[in-house]
Amino acid sequence: MMKTNKINELFANRGDKKFLSLYFCAGCPTLEGTGDVIKTMQRRGIDFIEVGIPFSDPLADGPVIQSAATRALKNGMSVRLLFEQLKAIKDDVTLPLILMGYLNPIMHYGIEAFCQSCVEAGVSGMIIPDLPFKDYQDTVKPIADRYNLRVIMLITPETSEERIRFIDEHTDGFIYMVSSAAITGAQHSFDDAKQQYFRRINEMQLRNPRMIGFGISNRQTLKAAQDNAAGAIIGSKFVTLLNEANGDADKALDRLFEALNA
């Protein structure tokens, strides 16, 4: 039995609460803003945070997050610098931090070194959208388990039931349920096909809790996600607002909460 980490504790103690998780790209809009954004989110009641590692070729991301990654790289953000910034605020952060990044920069850093740095920086888990499941099982999971880190896997409307059950059996923490097979980006509402997909996954009665992400930007999409899972993950909408607020996370959160309640 793996010992728990902050992700497990959060979900184990949630009761009826519906979570809200936010994504932002480290190093955008400003290189030095990472720590302030995280601490502000924590103070404003966000449940857990996905910190994006910028990469030059982010395949699953829409234009908003792609452009944030480009800007962050231009600003000089790197995996090494991100870990330094997270280490500097480690003692102030009590909520789970999850790093979301593509395989290339993580492999370049070294899987073992990456996991070790995660622990030193107070990170609880990682999401690697382009990590093949076989590589996860054979290479990444054994190392992540040793460092008590959770590797969160994504499922989409196209993922087969067999594969979803396999992911549920071999992962721990939560399952990231992508609302559509398209790239990230805000949507106005979830159509019947998406609602049907949410219901289908609900009926599978999976062991792991699920969070729904991609396309959540208003009250309608937030409610649909929270009605069908443990909560919602918002990325593009918050990244846009953070850019518009020149990195002022308080201002961006004010505008986000306004949009989610409108």
PDB file of C-alpha atoms in Angstrom, residues 69-180:
ATOM      1  CA  ALA A  69       4.265  28.647 -23.162  1.00  0.00           C
ATOM      2  CA  THR A  70       6.005  30.628 -25.903  1.00  0.00           C
ATOM      3  CA  ARG A  71       6.000  33.740 -23.739  1.00  0.00           C
ATOM      4  CA  ALA A  72       7.289  31.831 -20.690  1.00  0.00           C
ATOM      5  CA  LEU A  73      10.171  30.344 -22.703  1.00  0.00           C
ATOM      6  CA  LYS A  74      11.037  33.793 -24.064  1.00  0.00           C
ATOM      7  CA  ASN A  75      11.004  35.072 -20.482  1.00  0.00           C
ATOM      8  CA  GLY A  76      13.607  32.426 -19.625  1.00  0.00           C
ATOM      9  CA  MET A  77      11.522  29.847 -17.749  1.00  0.00           C
ATOM     10  CA  SER A  78      13.056  26.350 -17.497  1.00  0.00           C
ATOM     11  CA  VAL A  79      12.369  23.194 -15.491  1.00  0.00           C
ATOM     12  CA  ARG A  80      15.345  23.951 -13.253  1.00  0.00           C
ATOM     13  CA  LEU A  81      14.234  27.525 -12.565  1.00  0.00           C
ATOM     14  CA  LEU A  82      10.672  26.386 -11.890  1.00  0.00           C
ATOM     15  CA  PHE A  83      11.899  23.966  -9.220  1.00  0.00           C
ATOM     16  CA  GLU A  84      13.942  26.765  -7.625  1.00  0.00           C
ATOM     17  CA  GLN A  85      10.865  29.007  -7.525  1.00  0.00           C
ATOM     18  CA  LEU A  86       8.705  26.240  -6.022  1.00  0.00           C
ATOM     19  CA  LYS A  87      11.353  25.420  -3.418  1.00  0.00           C
ATOM     20  CA  ALA A  88      11.370  29.081  -2.332  1.00  0.00           C
ATOM     21  CA  ILE A  89       7.641  28.948  -1.408  1.00  0.00           C
ATOM     22  CA  LYS A  90       7.467  25.331  -0.245  1.00  0.00           C
ATOM     23  CA  ASP A  91       6.931  26.201   3.428  1.00  0.00           C
ATOM     24  CA  ASP A  92       3.998  28.495   2.593  1.00  0.00           C
ATOM     25  CA  VAL A  93       2.094  26.049   0.380  1.00  0.00           C
ATOM     26  CA  THR A  94      -0.265  23.509   1.931  1.00  0.00           C
ATOM     27  CA  LEU A  95      -2.395  22.560  -1.082  1.00  0.00           C
ATOM     28  CA  PRO A  96      -1.369  19.925  -3.638  1.00  0.00           C
ATOM     29  CA  LEU A  97       0.759  21.138  -6.551  1.00  0.00           C
ATOM     30  CA  ILE A  98       0.751  19.130  -9.765  1.00  0.00           C
ATOM     31  CA  LEU A  99       3.234  19.782 -12.554  1.00  0.00           C
ATOM     32  CA  MET A 100       1.785  19.488 -16.041  1.00  0.00           C
ATOM     33  CA  GLY A 101       4.350  19.081 -18.756  1.00  0.00           C
ATOM     34  CA  TYR A 102       5.301  17.193 -21.877  1.00  0.00           C
ATOM     35  CA  LEU A 103       7.654  14.243 -21.860  1.00  0.00           C
ATOM     36  CA  ASN A 104      10.529  15.873 -23.763  1.00  0.00           C
ATOM     37  CA  PRO A 105      11.646  18.455 -21.123  1.00  0.00           C
ATOM     38  CA  ILE A 106      11.072  15.924 -18.328  1.00  0.00           C
ATOM     39  CA  MET A 107      13.186  13.254 -20.067  1.00  0.00           C
ATOM     40  CA  HIS A 108      15.820  15.881 -20.760  1.00  0.00           C
ATOM     41  CA  TYR A 109      15.929  16.696 -17.040  1.00  0.00           C
ATOM     42  CA  GLY A 110      15.931  12.949 -16.209  1.00  0.00           C
ATOM     43  CA  ILE A 111      12.929  11.093 -14.738  1.00  0.00           C
ATOM     44  CA  GLU A 112      14.677  10.222 -11.467  1.00  0.00           C
ATOM     45  CA  ALA A 113      16.100  13.738 -11.051  1.00  0.00           C
ATOM     46  CA  PHE A 114      12.672  15.186 -11.904  1.00  0.00           C
ATOM     47  CA  CYS A 115      10.936  13.086  -9.225  1.00  0.00           C
ATOM     48  CA  GLN A 116      13.587  13.959  -6.665  1.00  0.00           C
ATOM     49  CA  SER A 117      13.231  17.678  -7.468  1.00  0.00           C
ATOM     50  CA  CYS A 118       9.430  17.354  -7.181  1.00  0.00           C
ATOM     51  CA  VAL A 119       9.785  16.074  -3.621  1.00  0.00           C
ATOM     52  CA  GLU A 120      12.291  18.810  -2.717  1.00  0.00           C
ATOM     53  CA  ALA A 121       9.935  21.463  -4.146  1.00  0.00           C
ATOM     54  CA  GLY A 122       6.765  20.173  -2.436  1.00  0.00           C
ATOM     55  CA  VAL A 123       5.106  18.839  -5.602  1.00  0.00           C
ATOM     56  CA  SER A 124       2.572  16.002  -5.147  1.00  0.00           C
ATOM     57  CA  GLY A 125       2.145  14.701  -8.685  1.00  0.00           C
ATOM     58  CA  MET A 126       2.465  15.209 -12.406  1.00  0.00           C
ATOM     59  CA  ILE A 127       0.411  15.115 -15.592  1.00  0.00           C
ATOM     60  CA  ILE A 128       2.321  14.216 -18.757  1.00  0.00           C
ATOM     61  CA  PRO A 129      -0.202  14.342 -21.634  1.00  0.00           C
ATOM     62  CA  ASP A 130       2.053  12.636 -24.201  1.00  0.00           C
ATOM     63  CA  LEU A 131       3.353   9.859 -21.914  1.00  0.00           C
ATOM     64  CA  PRO A 132       2.468   6.476 -23.501  1.00  0.00           C
ATOM     65  CA  PHE A 133       0.797   4.177 -20.964  1.00  0.00           C
ATOM     66  CA  LYS A 134       3.384   1.424 -21.471  1.00  0.00           C
ATOM     67  CA  ASP A 135       6.231   3.863 -20.720  1.00  0.00           C
ATOM     68  CA  TYR A 136       4.295   5.049 -17.676  1.00  0.00           C
ATOM     69  CA  GLN A 137       3.994   1.485 -16.366  1.00  0.00           C
ATOM     70  CA  ASP A 138       7.493   0.291 -17.249  1.00  0.00           C
ATOM     71  CA  THR A 139       9.593   3.394 -16.583  1.00  0.00           C
ATOM     72  CA  VAL A 140       7.855   6.307 -14.892  1.00  0.00           C
ATOM     73  CA  LYS A 141       5.521   4.670 -12.358  1.00  0.00           C
ATOM     74  CA  PRO A 142       8.167   2.634 -10.496  1.00  0.00           C
ATOM     75  CA  ILE A 143      10.276   5.787  -9.960  1.00  0.00           C
ATOM     76  CA  ALA A 144       7.284   8.017  -9.119  1.00  0.00           C
ATOM     77  CA  ASP A 145       6.044   5.427  -6.591  1.00  0.00           C
ATOM     78  CA  ARG A 146       9.422   5.392  -4.907  1.00  0.00           C
ATOM     79  CA  TYR A 147       9.152   9.156  -4.402  1.00  0.00           C
ATOM     80  CA  ASN A 148       5.464   8.919  -3.390  1.00  0.00           C
ATOM     81  CA  LEU A 149       4.350  10.999  -6.395  1.00  0.00           C
ATOM     82  CA  ARG A 150       1.110  10.507  -8.302  1.00  0.00           C
ATOM     83  CA  VAL A 151       1.092  10.357 -12.087  1.00  0.00           C
ATOM     84  CA  ILE A 152      -2.347  11.510 -13.264  1.00  0.00           C
ATOM     85  CA  MET A 153      -3.594  10.057 -16.538  1.00  0.00           C
ATOM     86  CA  LEU A 154      -6.061  11.611 -18.972  1.00  0.00           C
ATOM     87  CA  ILE A 155      -9.103  10.007 -20.564  1.00  0.00           C
ATOM     88  CA  THR A 156     -11.187  11.447 -23.438  1.00  0.00           C
ATOM     89  CA  PRO A 157     -14.559  10.586 -25.027  1.00  0.00           C
ATOM     90  CA  GLU A 158     -12.578   8.367 -27.436  1.00  0.00           C
ATOM     91  CA  THR A 159     -10.879   6.298 -24.695  1.00  0.00           C
ATOM     92  CA  SER A 160     -12.250   2.725 -24.685  1.00  0.00           C
ATOM     93  CA  GLU A 161     -13.954   1.327 -21.582  1.00  0.00           C
ATOM     94  CA  GLU A 162     -11.270  -1.346 -21.352  1.00  0.00           C
ATOM     95  CA  ARG A 163      -8.508   1.270 -21.313  1.00  0.00           C
ATOM     96  CA  ILE A 164     -10.346   3.456 -18.795  1.00  0.00           C
ATOM     97  CA  ARG A 165     -10.665   0.486 -16.438  1.00  0.00           C
ATOM     98  CA  PHE A 166      -6.983  -0.309 -16.970  1.00  0.00           C
ATOM     99  CA  ILE A 167      -6.002   3.299 -16.148  1.00  0.00           C
ATOM    100  CA  ASP A 168      -8.280   3.240 -13.088  1.00  0.00           C
ATOM    101  CA  GLU A 169      -6.627   0.054 -11.848  1.00  0.00           C
ATOM    102  CA  HIS A 170      -3.025   1.200 -12.377  1.00  0.00           C
ATOM    103  CA  THR A 171      -3.116   4.845 -11.257  1.00  0.00           C
ATOM    104  CA  ASP A 172      -3.822   6.622  -8.023  1.00  0.00           C
ATOM    105  CA  GLY A 173      -4.848  10.168  -7.065  1.00  0.00           C
ATOM    106  CA  PHE A 174      -7.534  11.070  -9.587  1.00  0.00           C
ATOM    107  CA  ILE A 175      -8.338  10.656 -13.283  1.00  0.00           C
ATOM    108  CA  TYR A 176      -8.257  13.749 -15.500  1.00  0.00           C
ATOM    109  CA  MET A 177     -11.359  13.520 -17.620  1.00  0.00           C
ATOM    110  CA  VAL A 178     -10.885  15.604 -20.767  1.00  0.00           C
ATOM    111  CA  SER A 179     -14.275  16.991 -21.821  1.00  0.00           C
ATOM    112  CA  SER A 180     -13.524  16.588 -25.519  1.00  0.00           C
TER     113      SER A 180
END
